[in-house]
PDB file of C-alpha atoms and ligand atoms in Angstrom:
ATOM      1  CA  MET E   1     -58.380  48.156  59.562  1.00 97.00           C
ATOM      2  CA  THR E   2     -56.937  47.445  62.986  1.00 98.00           C
ATOM      3  CA  GLY E   3     -53.637  48.385  64.584  1.00 97.00           C
ATOM      4  CA  ALA E   4     -53.473  51.403  62.300  1.00 97.00           C
ATOM      5  CA  SER E   5     -51.760  53.805  64.689  1.00 96.00           C
ATOM      6  CA  ARG E   6     -48.177  52.798  63.920  1.00 96.00           C
ATOM      7  CA  GLY E   7     -45.808  50.298  62.330  1.00 97.00           C
ATOM      8  CA  ILE E   8     -47.160  47.913  59.715  1.00 98.00           C
ATOM      9  CA  GLY E   9     -50.762  49.052  60.261  1.00 98.00           C
ATOM     10  CA  ARG E  10     -49.906  52.690  59.602  1.00 98.00           C
ATOM     11  CA  ALA E  11     -48.140  51.734  56.348  1.00 98.00           C
ATOM     12  CA  ILE E  12     -51.108  49.614  55.221  1.00 98.00           C
ATOM     13  CA  ALA E  13     -53.540  52.436  56.013  1.00 98.00           C
ATOM     14  CA  LEU E  14     -51.500  54.973  54.028  1.00 98.00           C
ATOM     15  CA  LYS E  15     -51.214  52.615  51.046  1.00 98.00           C
ATOM     16  CA  LEU E  16     -54.917  51.660  50.987  1.00 98.00           C
ATOM     17  CA  ALA E  17     -55.827  55.357  51.178  1.00 98.00           C
ATOM     18  CA  GLN E  18     -53.373  56.145  48.377  1.00 98.00           C
ATOM     19  CA  ASP E  19     -55.132  53.478  46.303  1.00 98.00           C
ATOM     20  CA  GLY E  20     -58.387  55.423  46.676  1.00 98.00           C
ATOM     21  CA  ASN E  21     -60.087  53.659  49.588  1.00 98.00           C
ATOM     22  CA  HIS E  22     -61.807  55.461  52.467  1.00 98.00           C
ATOM     23  CA  VAL E  23     -59.904  53.935  55.384  1.00 98.00           C
ATOM     24  CA  VAL E  24     -61.395  53.321  58.836  1.00 98.00           C
ATOM     25  CA  LEU E  25     -58.548  53.307  61.347  1.00 98.00           C
ATOM     26  CA  VAL E  26     -58.896  51.281  64.548  1.00 98.00           C
ATOM     27  CA  ALA E  27     -56.414  50.937  67.435  1.00 97.00           C
ATOM     28  CA  ARG E  28     -56.240  51.521  71.154  1.00 95.00           C
ATOM     29  CA  SER E  29     -54.998  55.104  71.077  1.00 90.00           C
ATOM     30  CA  GLN E  30     -57.083  57.851  69.503  1.00 95.00           C
ATOM     31  CA  GLY E  31     -54.031  60.153  69.427  1.00 95.00           C
ATOM     32  CA  GLY E  32     -51.946  57.820  67.263  1.00 95.00           C
ATOM     33  CA  LEU E  33     -54.858  57.232  64.921  1.00 97.00           C
ATOM     34  CA  GLU E  34     -55.494  60.944  64.477  1.00 97.00           C
ATOM     35  CA  THR E  35     -51.887  61.485  63.446  1.00 97.00           C
ATOM     36  CA  VAL E  36     -52.213  58.785  60.759  1.00 98.00           C
ATOM     37  CA  ALA E  37     -55.601  60.152  59.651  1.00 98.00           C
ATOM     38  CA  ALA E  38     -54.052  63.623  59.329  1.00 98.00           C
ATOM     39  CA  GLU E  39     -51.256  62.174  57.148  1.00 98.00           C
ATOM     40  CA  ILE E  40     -53.864  60.530  54.924  1.00 98.00           C
ATOM     41  CA  THR E  41     -55.993  63.660  54.524  1.00 98.00           C
ATOM     42  CA  ALA E  42     -52.901  65.834  53.945  1.00 98.00           C
ATOM     43  CA  SER E  43     -52.059  63.683  50.938  1.00 97.00           C
ATOM     44  CA  GLY E  44     -55.593  63.908  49.538  1.00 98.00           C
ATOM     45  CA  GLY E  45     -56.999  60.670  51.008  1.00 98.00           C
ATOM     46  CA  SER E  46     -59.953  59.983  53.246  1.00 98.00           C
ATOM     47  CA  ALA E  47     -59.958  58.366  56.710  1.00 98.00           C
ATOM     48  CA  GLU E  48     -61.795  58.200  60.033  1.00 98.00           C
ATOM     49  CA  CYS E  49     -60.623  56.985  63.461  1.00 98.00           C
ATOM     50  CA  HIS E  50     -62.136  54.763  66.129  1.00 98.00           C
ATOM     51  CA  ALA E  51     -60.331  53.913  69.378  1.00 97.00           C
ATOM     52  CA  CYS E  52     -61.207  50.365  70.457  1.00 98.00           C
ATOM     53  CA  ASP E  53     -59.442  47.801  72.629  1.00 98.00           C
ATOM     54  CA  LEU E  54     -59.652  44.538  70.699  1.00 98.00           C
ATOM     55  CA  ALA E  55     -59.224  42.621  73.940  1.00 97.00           C
ATOM     56  CA  ASP E  56     -62.941  43.472  74.259  1.00 97.00           C
ATOM     57  CA  CYS E  57     -64.085  41.327  71.340  1.00 96.00           C
ATOM     58  CA  THR E  58     -67.743  42.282  71.784  1.00 96.00           C
ATOM     59  CA  ALA E  59     -66.857  45.961  71.429  1.00 97.00           C
ATOM     60  CA  TYR E  60     -64.800  45.263  68.307  1.00 98.00           C
ATOM     61  CA  ALA E  61     -67.592  43.236  66.655  1.00 97.00           C
ATOM     62  CA  ALA E  62     -70.078  46.028  67.462  1.00 98.00           C
ATOM     63  CA  LEU E  63     -67.689  48.578  65.940  1.00 98.00           C
ATOM     64  CA  VAL E  64     -67.363  46.598  62.696  1.00 98.00           C
ATOM     65  CA  GLU E  65     -71.172  46.422  62.472  1.00 98.00           C
ATOM     66  CA  GLN E  66     -71.519  50.135  63.254  1.00 98.00           C
ATOM     67  CA  ILE E  67     -68.964  51.085  60.585  1.00 98.00           C
ATOM     68  CA  SER E  68     -70.543  48.928  57.889  1.00 98.00           C
ATOM     69  CA  GLU E  69     -74.034  50.254  58.735  1.00 97.00           C
ATOM     70  CA  LYS E  70     -72.798  53.854  58.614  1.00 98.00           C
ATOM     71  CA  HIS E  71     -71.225  53.417  55.177  1.00 98.00           C
ATOM     72  CA  GLY E  72     -73.695  50.840  53.850  1.00 97.00           C
ATOM     73  CA  ARG E  73     -70.755  48.623  52.848  1.00 97.00           C
ATOM     74  CA  LEU E  74     -67.494  47.097  53.979  1.00 98.00           C
ATOM     75  CA  ASP E  75     -65.217  46.160  51.089  1.00 98.00           C
ATOM     76  CA  ILE E  76     -61.930  45.321  52.807  1.00 98.00           C
ATOM     77  CA  LEU E  77     -61.170  44.147  56.346  1.00 98.00           C
ATOM     78  CA  VAL E  78     -57.535  44.116  57.467  1.00 98.00           C
ATOM     79  CA  ASN E  79     -56.958  42.496  60.863  1.00 98.00           C
ATOM     80  CA  ASN E  80     -53.464  43.725  61.653  1.00 98.00           C
ATOM     81  CA  ALA E  81     -53.389  44.538  65.387  1.00 98.00           C
ATOM     82  CA  GLY E  82     -51.262  42.160  67.385  1.00 98.00           C
ATOM     83  CA  ILE E  83     -49.438  41.858  70.683  1.00 97.00           C
ATOM     84  CA  THR E  84     -46.663  39.716  72.131  1.00 97.00           C
ATOM     85  CA  LYS E  85     -46.256  38.445  75.683  1.00 98.00           C
ATOM     86  CA  ASP E  86     -43.177  36.292  75.256  1.00 97.00           C
ATOM     87  CA  GLY E  87     -41.803  33.684  77.641  1.00 97.00           C
ATOM     88  CA  LEU E  88     -40.728  30.056  77.552  1.00 98.00           C
ATOM     89  CA  ALA E  89     -43.736  27.712  77.509  1.00 98.00           C
ATOM     90  CA  MET E  90     -42.892  26.065  80.825  1.00 98.00           C
ATOM     91  CA  ARG E  91     -43.083  29.443  82.580  1.00 98.00           C
ATOM     92  CA  MET E  92     -45.870  31.059  80.526  1.00 98.00           C
ATOM     93  CA  SER E  93     -48.885  32.044  82.622  1.00 98.00           C
ATOM     94  CA  ASP E  94     -52.463  31.286  81.585  1.00 98.00           C
ATOM     95  CA  GLU E  95     -53.064  35.065  81.584  1.00 98.00           C
ATOM     96  CA  ASP E  96     -50.287  35.719  79.052  1.00 98.00           C
ATOM     97  CA  PHE E  97     -51.449  32.839  76.863  1.00 98.00           C
ATOM     98  CA  ASP E  98     -55.085  33.962  76.936  1.00 98.00           C
ATOM     99  CA  ALA E  99     -54.284  37.650  76.379  1.00 98.00           C
ATOM    100  CA  VAL E 100     -52.365  36.925  73.172  1.00 98.00           C
ATOM    101  CA  ILE E 101     -54.946  34.433  71.876  1.00 98.00           C
ATOM    102  CA  ASN E 102     -57.696  36.942  72.587  1.00 98.00           C
ATOM    103  CA  VAL E 103     -56.192  39.901  70.701  1.00 98.00           C
ATOM    104  CA  ASN E 104     -54.326  37.997  67.961  1.00 98.00           C
ATOM    105  CA  LEU E 105     -56.919  35.313  67.199  1.00 98.00           C
ATOM    106  CA  LYS E 106     -60.342  35.740  68.785  1.00 98.00           C
ATOM    107  CA  SER E 107     -60.667  39.401  67.802  1.00 98.00           C
ATOM    108  CA  VAL E 108     -59.809  38.412  64.226  1.00 98.00           C
ATOM    109  CA  PHE E 109     -62.580  35.793  64.242  1.00 98.00           C
ATOM    110  CA  VAL E 110     -65.224  38.164  65.632  1.00 98.00           C
ATOM    111  CA  GLY E 111     -64.133  40.933  63.251  1.00 98.00           C
ATOM    112  CA  CYS E 112     -64.407  38.596  60.260  1.00 98.00           C
ATOM    113  CA  ARG E 113     -67.776  37.262  61.432  1.00 98.00           C
ATOM    114  CA  ALA E 114     -69.168  40.790  61.760  1.00 98.00           C
ATOM    115  CA  ALA E 115     -67.798  41.751  58.324  1.00 98.00           C
ATOM    116  CA  LEU E 116     -69.270  38.773  56.484  1.00 98.00           C
ATOM    117  CA  ARG E 117     -72.882  39.977  56.505  1.00 97.00           C
ATOM    118  CA  PRO E 118     -72.245  43.265  54.623  1.00 98.00           C
ATOM    119  CA  MET E 119     -69.738  41.515  52.355  1.00 98.00           C
ATOM    120  CA  MET E 120     -72.253  38.763  51.522  1.00 98.00           C
ATOM    121  CA  ARG E 121     -74.898  41.397  50.775  1.00 97.00           C
ATOM    122  CA  ALA E 122     -72.490  43.079  48.359  1.00 98.00           C
ATOM    123  CA  ARG E 123     -71.294  39.732  47.000  1.00 98.00           C
ATOM    124  CA  PHE E 124     -67.802  41.150  47.377  1.00 98.00           C
ATOM    125  CA  GLY E 125     -65.213  41.281  50.117  1.00 98.00           C
ATOM    126  CA  ARG E 126     -61.510  41.160  50.833  1.00 98.00           C
ATOM    127  CA  ILE E 127     -60.343  39.922  54.221  1.00 98.00           C
ATOM    128  CA  ILE E 128     -56.632  40.126  54.940  1.00 99.00           C
ATOM    129  CA  ASN E 129     -55.319  38.825  58.253  1.00 99.00           C
ATOM    130  CA  ILE E 130     -51.782  39.622  59.348  1.00 98.00           C
ATOM    131  CA  GLY E 131     -50.071  36.475  60.595  1.00 98.00           C
ATOM    132  CA  SER E 132     -46.383  35.924  61.225  1.00 98.00           C
ATOM    133  CA  ILE E 133     -43.534  33.706  60.197  1.00 98.00           C
ATOM    134  CA  SER E 134     -43.605  32.576  63.864  1.00 98.00           C
ATOM    135  CA  GLY E 135     -46.927  30.883  63.109  1.00 98.00           C
ATOM    136  CA  ILE E 136     -45.272  28.831  60.354  1.00 98.00           C
ATOM    137  CA  THR E 137     -41.902  27.938  61.844  1.00 97.00           C
ATOM    138  CA  GLY E 138     -42.673  28.317  65.563  1.00 97.00           C
ATOM    139  CA  ASN E 139     -40.387  30.491  67.692  1.00 96.00           C
ATOM    140  CA  ALA E 140     -38.859  29.795  71.086  1.00 97.00           C
ATOM    141  CA  GLY E 141     -40.505  32.031  73.676  1.00 97.00           C
ATOM    142  CA  GLN E 142     -43.643  32.578  71.624  1.00 98.00           C
ATOM    143  CA  ALA E 143     -45.935  29.580  72.275  1.00 98.00           C
ATOM    144  CA  ASN E 144     -48.934  31.906  72.644  1.00 98.00           C
ATOM    145  CA  TYR E 145     -48.085  34.166  69.691  1.00 98.00           C
ATOM    146  CA  ALA E 146     -47.070  31.332  67.322  1.00 98.00           C
ATOM    147  CA  ALA E 147     -50.233  29.363  68.184  1.00 99.00           C
ATOM    148  CA  ALA E 148     -52.468  32.364  67.532  1.00 99.00           C
ATOM    149  CA  LYS E 149     -50.735  33.246  64.247  1.00 98.00           C
ATOM    150  CA  ALA E 150     -50.772  29.615  63.042  1.00 98.00           C
ATOM    151  CA  ALA E 151     -54.489  29.442  63.776  1.00 99.00           C
ATOM    152  CA  LEU E 152     -55.098  32.409  61.461  1.00 99.00           C
ATOM    153  CA  ALA E 153     -54.197  30.131  58.529  1.00 98.00           C
ATOM    154  CA  GLY E 154     -56.884  27.609  59.501  1.00 98.00           C
ATOM    155  CA  LEU E 155     -59.428  30.346  60.115  1.00 99.00           C
ATOM    156  CA  SER E 156     -58.683  32.140  56.851  1.00 99.00           C
ATOM    157  CA  LYS E 157     -58.684  28.980  54.711  1.00 99.00           C
ATOM    158  CA  THR E 158     -62.031  28.023  56.242  1.00 99.00           C
ATOM    159  CA  LEU E 159     -63.531  31.449  55.510  1.00 98.00           C
ATOM    160  CA  ALA E 160     -62.139  31.218  51.971  1.00 98.00           C
ATOM    161  CA  LYS E 161     -64.042  27.950  51.500  1.00 98.00           C
ATOM    162  CA  GLU E 162     -67.250  29.156  53.151  1.00 98.00           C
ATOM    163  CA  MET E 163     -67.338  32.512  51.357  1.00 98.00           C
ATOM    164  CA  GLY E 164     -65.772  31.895  47.949  1.00 98.00           C
ATOM    165  CA  ALA E 165     -69.135  31.534  46.221  1.00 98.00           C
ATOM    166  CA  LYS E 166     -69.947  35.107  47.324  1.00 98.00           C
ATOM    167  CA  SER E 167     -66.700  36.478  45.833  1.00 98.00           C
ATOM    168  CA  ILE E 168     -65.272  37.097  49.282  1.00 98.00           C
ATOM    169  CA  THR E 169     -61.582  36.279  49.501  1.00 98.00           C
ATOM    170  CA  CYS E 170     -59.654  35.679  52.719  1.00 99.00           C
ATOM    171  CA  ASN E 171     -55.874  35.466  52.930  1.00 99.00           C
ATOM    172  CA  VAL E 172     -53.070  35.765  55.452  1.00 99.00           C
ATOM    173  CA  VAL E 173     -49.941  37.873  55.021  1.00 99.00           C
ATOM    174  CA  ALA E 174     -47.166  36.452  57.213  1.00 98.00           C
ATOM    175  CA  PRO E 175     -44.332  38.946  57.758  1.00 98.00           C
ATOM    176  CA  GLY E 176     -40.817  37.999  58.802  1.00 97.00           C
ATOM    177  CA  PHE E 177     -38.753  40.548  60.733  1.00 96.00           C
ATOM    178  CA  ILE E 178     -40.089  44.016  59.993  1.00 97.00           C
ATOM    179  CA  GLU E 179     -38.674  47.254  61.429  1.00 95.00           C
ATOM    180  CA  THR E 180     -41.368  48.452  63.861  1.00 94.00           C
ATOM    181  CA  ASP E 181     -41.786  49.118  67.599  1.00 89.00           C
ATOM    182  CA  MET E 182     -42.466  45.382  68.014  1.00 85.00           C
ATOM    183  CA  THR E 183     -39.009  44.380  66.715  1.00 87.00           C
ATOM    184  CA  GLU E 184     -37.270  47.443  68.221  1.00 86.00           C
ATOM    185  CA  ALA E 185     -37.558  45.606  71.540  1.00 80.00           C
ATOM    186  CA  LEU E 186     -35.232  42.870  70.196  1.00 81.00           C
ATOM    187  CA  GLY E 187     -32.168  45.113  70.419  1.00 83.00           C
ATOM    188  CA  GLU E 188     -29.385  45.707  67.876  1.00 86.00           C
ATOM    189  CA  LYS E 189     -27.355  42.590  68.789  1.00 87.00           C
ATOM    190  CA  ILE E 190     -30.190  40.162  68.084  1.00 85.00           C
ATOM    191  CA  LYS E 191     -31.067  41.985  64.869  1.00 85.00           C
ATOM    192  CA  GLU E 192     -27.443  41.628  63.671  1.00 87.00           C
ATOM    193  CA  GLN E 193     -27.584  37.904  64.453  1.00 90.00           C
ATOM    194  CA  ILE E 194     -30.762  37.518  62.396  1.00 92.00           C
ATOM    195  CA  LEU E 195     -29.472  39.333  59.272  1.00 94.00           C
ATOM    196  CA  PRO E 196     -27.220  36.556  57.856  1.00 95.00           C
ATOM    197  CA  SER E 197     -30.205  34.173  57.789  1.00 95.00           C
ATOM    198  CA  ILE E 198     -32.252  36.570  55.635  1.00 97.00           C
ATOM    199  CA  PRO E 199     -31.345  36.042  51.941  1.00 97.00           C
ATOM    200  CA  LEU E 200     -32.231  39.667  51.105  1.00 98.00           C
ATOM    201  CA  ARG E 201     -29.861  40.779  53.954  1.00 95.00           C
ATOM    202  CA  ARG E 202     -32.157  43.366  55.493  1.00 95.00           C
ATOM    203  CA  LEU E 203     -35.091  43.554  57.850  1.00 95.00           C
ATOM    204  CA  GLY E 204     -38.349  44.254  56.092  1.00 97.00           C
ATOM    205  CA  LYS E 205     -40.010  47.638  56.094  1.00 98.00           C
ATOM    206  CA  PRO E 206     -43.679  48.232  56.898  1.00 98.00           C
ATOM    207  CA  ASP E 207     -44.112  49.311  53.247  1.00 98.00           C
ATOM    208  CA  ASP E 208     -43.048  45.799  52.116  1.00 98.00           C
ATOM    209  CA  ILE E 209     -46.063  44.370  53.949  1.00 98.00           C
ATOM    210  CA  ALA E 210     -48.375  47.199  52.879  1.00 98.00           C
ATOM    211  CA  ALA E 211     -47.598  46.502  49.204  1.00 98.00           C
ATOM    212  CA  THR E 212     -48.660  42.859  49.554  1.00 98.00           C
ATOM    213  CA  VAL E 213     -51.829  43.767  51.456  1.00 99.00           C
ATOM    214  CA  ALA E 214     -52.716  46.373  48.829  1.00 98.00           C
ATOM    215  CA  PHE E 215     -52.250  43.765  46.105  1.00 98.00           C
ATOM    216  CA  LEU E 216     -54.548  41.305  47.916  1.00 98.00           C
ATOM    217  CA  ALA E 217     -57.124  44.079  48.293  1.00 98.00           C
ATOM    218  CA  SER E 218     -56.934  45.014  44.619  1.00 98.00           C
ATOM    219  CA  ASP E 219     -58.890  43.731  41.618  1.00 96.00           C
ATOM    220  CA  SER E 220     -55.710  41.984  40.443  1.00 98.00           C
ATOM    221  CA  ALA E 221     -55.991  39.475  43.325  1.00 98.00           C
ATOM    222  CA  GLY E 222     -59.593  38.460  42.627  1.00 97.00           C
ATOM    223  CA  TYR E 223     -58.674  34.797  42.021  1.00 98.00           C
ATOM    224  CA  LEU E 224     -56.424  34.473  45.081  1.00 98.00           C
ATOM    225  CA  THR E 225     -57.954  33.101  48.275  1.00 99.00           C
ATOM    226  CA  GLY E 226     -57.171  30.835  51.228  1.00 98.00           C
ATOM    227  CA  GLN E 227     -53.428  31.496  50.982  1.00 98.00           C
ATOM    228  CA  VAL E 228     -50.696  32.406  53.410  1.00 98.00           C
ATOM    229  CA  ILE E 229     -48.339  34.821  51.681  1.00 98.00           C
ATOM    230  CA  VAL E 230     -44.983  34.921  53.438  1.00 98.00           C
ATOM    231  CA  VAL E 231     -43.147  38.257  53.160  1.00 98.00           C
ATOM    232  CA  ASP E 232     -39.867  37.639  54.965  1.00 98.00           C
ATOM    233  CA  GLY E 233     -36.976  38.438  52.623  1.00 98.00           C
ATOM    234  CA  GLY E 234     -36.544  34.695  52.081  1.00 98.00           C
ATOM    235  CA  LEU E 235     -35.914  33.895  55.768  1.00 96.00           C
ATOM    236  CA  SER E 236     -38.106  30.777  55.713  1.00 94.00           C
ATOM    237  CA  CYS E 237     -37.244  29.543  52.218  1.00 93.00           C
TER     238      CYS E 237
HETATM  239  P1  NAI C   1     -46.801  47.413  66.630  1.00 82.11           P
HETATM  240  O1  NAI C   1     -46.655  46.934  68.024  1.00 82.11           O
HETATM  241  O2  NAI C   1     -45.848  48.435  66.108  1.00 82.11           O
HETATM  242  O3  NAI C   1     -48.292  47.970  66.402  1.00 82.11           O
HETATM  243  C1  NAI C   1     -49.379  47.218  66.818  1.00 82.11           C
HETATM  244  C2  NAI C   1     -50.656  47.945  66.522  1.00 82.11           C
HETATM  245  O4  NAI C   1     -51.715  47.135  67.038  1.00 82.11           O
HETATM  246  C3  NAI C   1     -50.752  49.291  67.193  1.00 82.11           C
HETATM  247  O5  NAI C   1     -51.493  50.161  66.353  1.00 82.11           O
HETATM  248  C4  NAI C   1     -51.549  48.984  68.446  1.00 82.11           C
HETATM  249  O6  NAI C   1     -52.314  50.089  68.927  1.00 82.11           O
HETATM  250  C5  NAI C   1     -52.489  47.907  67.925  1.00 82.11           C
HETATM  251  N1  NAI C   1     -52.987  47.079  69.010  1.00 82.11           N
HETATM  252  C6  NAI C   1     -52.289  46.218  69.793  1.00 82.11           C
HETATM  253  N2  NAI C   1     -53.101  45.682  70.716  1.00 82.11           N
HETATM  254  C7  NAI C   1     -54.323  46.209  70.511  1.00 82.11           C
HETATM  255  C8  NAI C   1     -55.570  46.070  71.156  1.00 82.11           C
HETATM  256  N3  NAI C   1     -55.737  45.293  72.229  1.00 82.11           N
HETATM  257  N4  NAI C   1     -56.622  46.778  70.692  1.00 82.11           N
HETATM  258  C9  NAI C   1     -56.480  47.600  69.633  1.00 82.11           C
HETATM  259  N5  NAI C   1     -55.337  47.770  68.978  1.00 82.11           N
HETATM  260  C10 NAI C   1     -54.263  47.100  69.422  1.00 82.11           C
HETATM  261  O7  NAI C   1     -46.811  46.108  65.741  1.00 82.11           O
HETATM  262  P2  NAI C   1     -46.322  45.845  64.237  1.00 82.11           P
HETATM  263  O8  NAI C   1     -44.913  45.408  64.280  1.00 82.11           O
HETATM  264  O9  NAI C   1     -46.717  46.981  63.370  1.00 82.11           O
HETATM  265  O10 NAI C   1     -47.180  44.542  63.900  1.00 82.11           O
HETATM  266  C11 NAI C   1     -48.410  44.580  63.205  1.00 82.11           C
HETATM  267  C12 NAI C   1     -48.850  43.164  62.967  1.00 82.11           C
HETATM  268  O11 NAI C   1     -47.837  42.456  62.247  1.00 82.11           O
HETATM  269  C13 NAI C   1     -49.098  42.360  64.244  1.00 82.11           C
HETATM  270  O12 NAI C   1     -50.198  41.509  64.082  1.00 82.11           O
HETATM  271  C14 NAI C   1     -47.834  41.562  64.394  1.00 82.11           C
HETATM  272  O13 NAI C   1     -48.053  40.386  65.134  1.00 82.11           O
HETATM  273  C15 NAI C   1     -47.496  41.282  62.945  1.00 82.11           C
HETATM  274  N6  NAI C   1     -46.090  40.954  62.723  1.00 82.11           N
HETATM  275  C16 NAI C   1     -45.107  41.872  62.940  1.00 82.11           C
HETATM  276  C17 NAI C   1     -43.796  41.537  62.697  1.00 82.11           C
HETATM  277  C18 NAI C   1     -42.677  42.491  62.895  1.00 82.11           C
HETATM  278  O14 NAI C   1     -41.525  42.091  62.661  1.00 82.11           O
HETATM  279  N7  NAI C   1     -42.913  43.734  63.272  1.00 82.11           N
HETATM  280  C19 NAI C   1     -43.418  40.191  62.241  1.00 82.11           C
HETATM  281  C20 NAI C   1     -44.534  39.305  62.037  1.00 82.11           C
HETATM  282  C21 NAI C   1     -45.816  39.690  62.266  1.00 82.11           C
END
């Protein structure tokens, strides 16, 4: 799973490990990954770390292949890593648009493509892509991010249709506002302004997202594919 060094990714990694999976942690920083891996092993789980910059899609695809060859299988792929480079559309540079599309969308496509072969061989697979409420409602200042996250729905529904006959499911989990480094940048004032529009009157926690991902990865979700599951405390309802 990607983006496992902190925030939502860390919570997903801990939960999947707790559920008995060997978890392969991928992110840019080896140091952050090793801390999460140590947490997993300290609580009796099993994990390994691989530093990889997903902006290099070729390197990420090669890593997915290498991991599945090493283990002879790849049961669950969680594409969680994501970046923002916000700015109003009229002032957004091509570089900022491309950088976000590359990490938040293209890397997800190449990761899924590399995972499909071992999953097809096993006639089993669970692909879970982390989208965002921004991809459903749009969000001022996030033309690049919202476009990439919206595209994950089209990609995942397509994979669900192409791969369903092989018992490979593909879904999107779309978080609302979750307390992580990404939302820390918003500042307290903006967070207070957001709260009244969230029916559950709190920001989400990484564990809220991890619980949904773990469900989608579990046997209980075997008949659930091609869906976008919004986990936002009711913000978009
Ligand atoms: P975060 O910024 O706390 O962590 C991002 C993770 O992705 C880190 O592990 C980082 O190393 C990794 N990453 C980023 N760029 C990378 C790259 N080029 N190569 C390899 N790894 C890279 O983010 P957070 O908040 O935990 O978000 C996780 C996912 O959830 C993202 O896809 C984000 O878009 C999505 N999301 C988050 C929301 C929030 O409120 N925090 C709301 C909606 C969606």
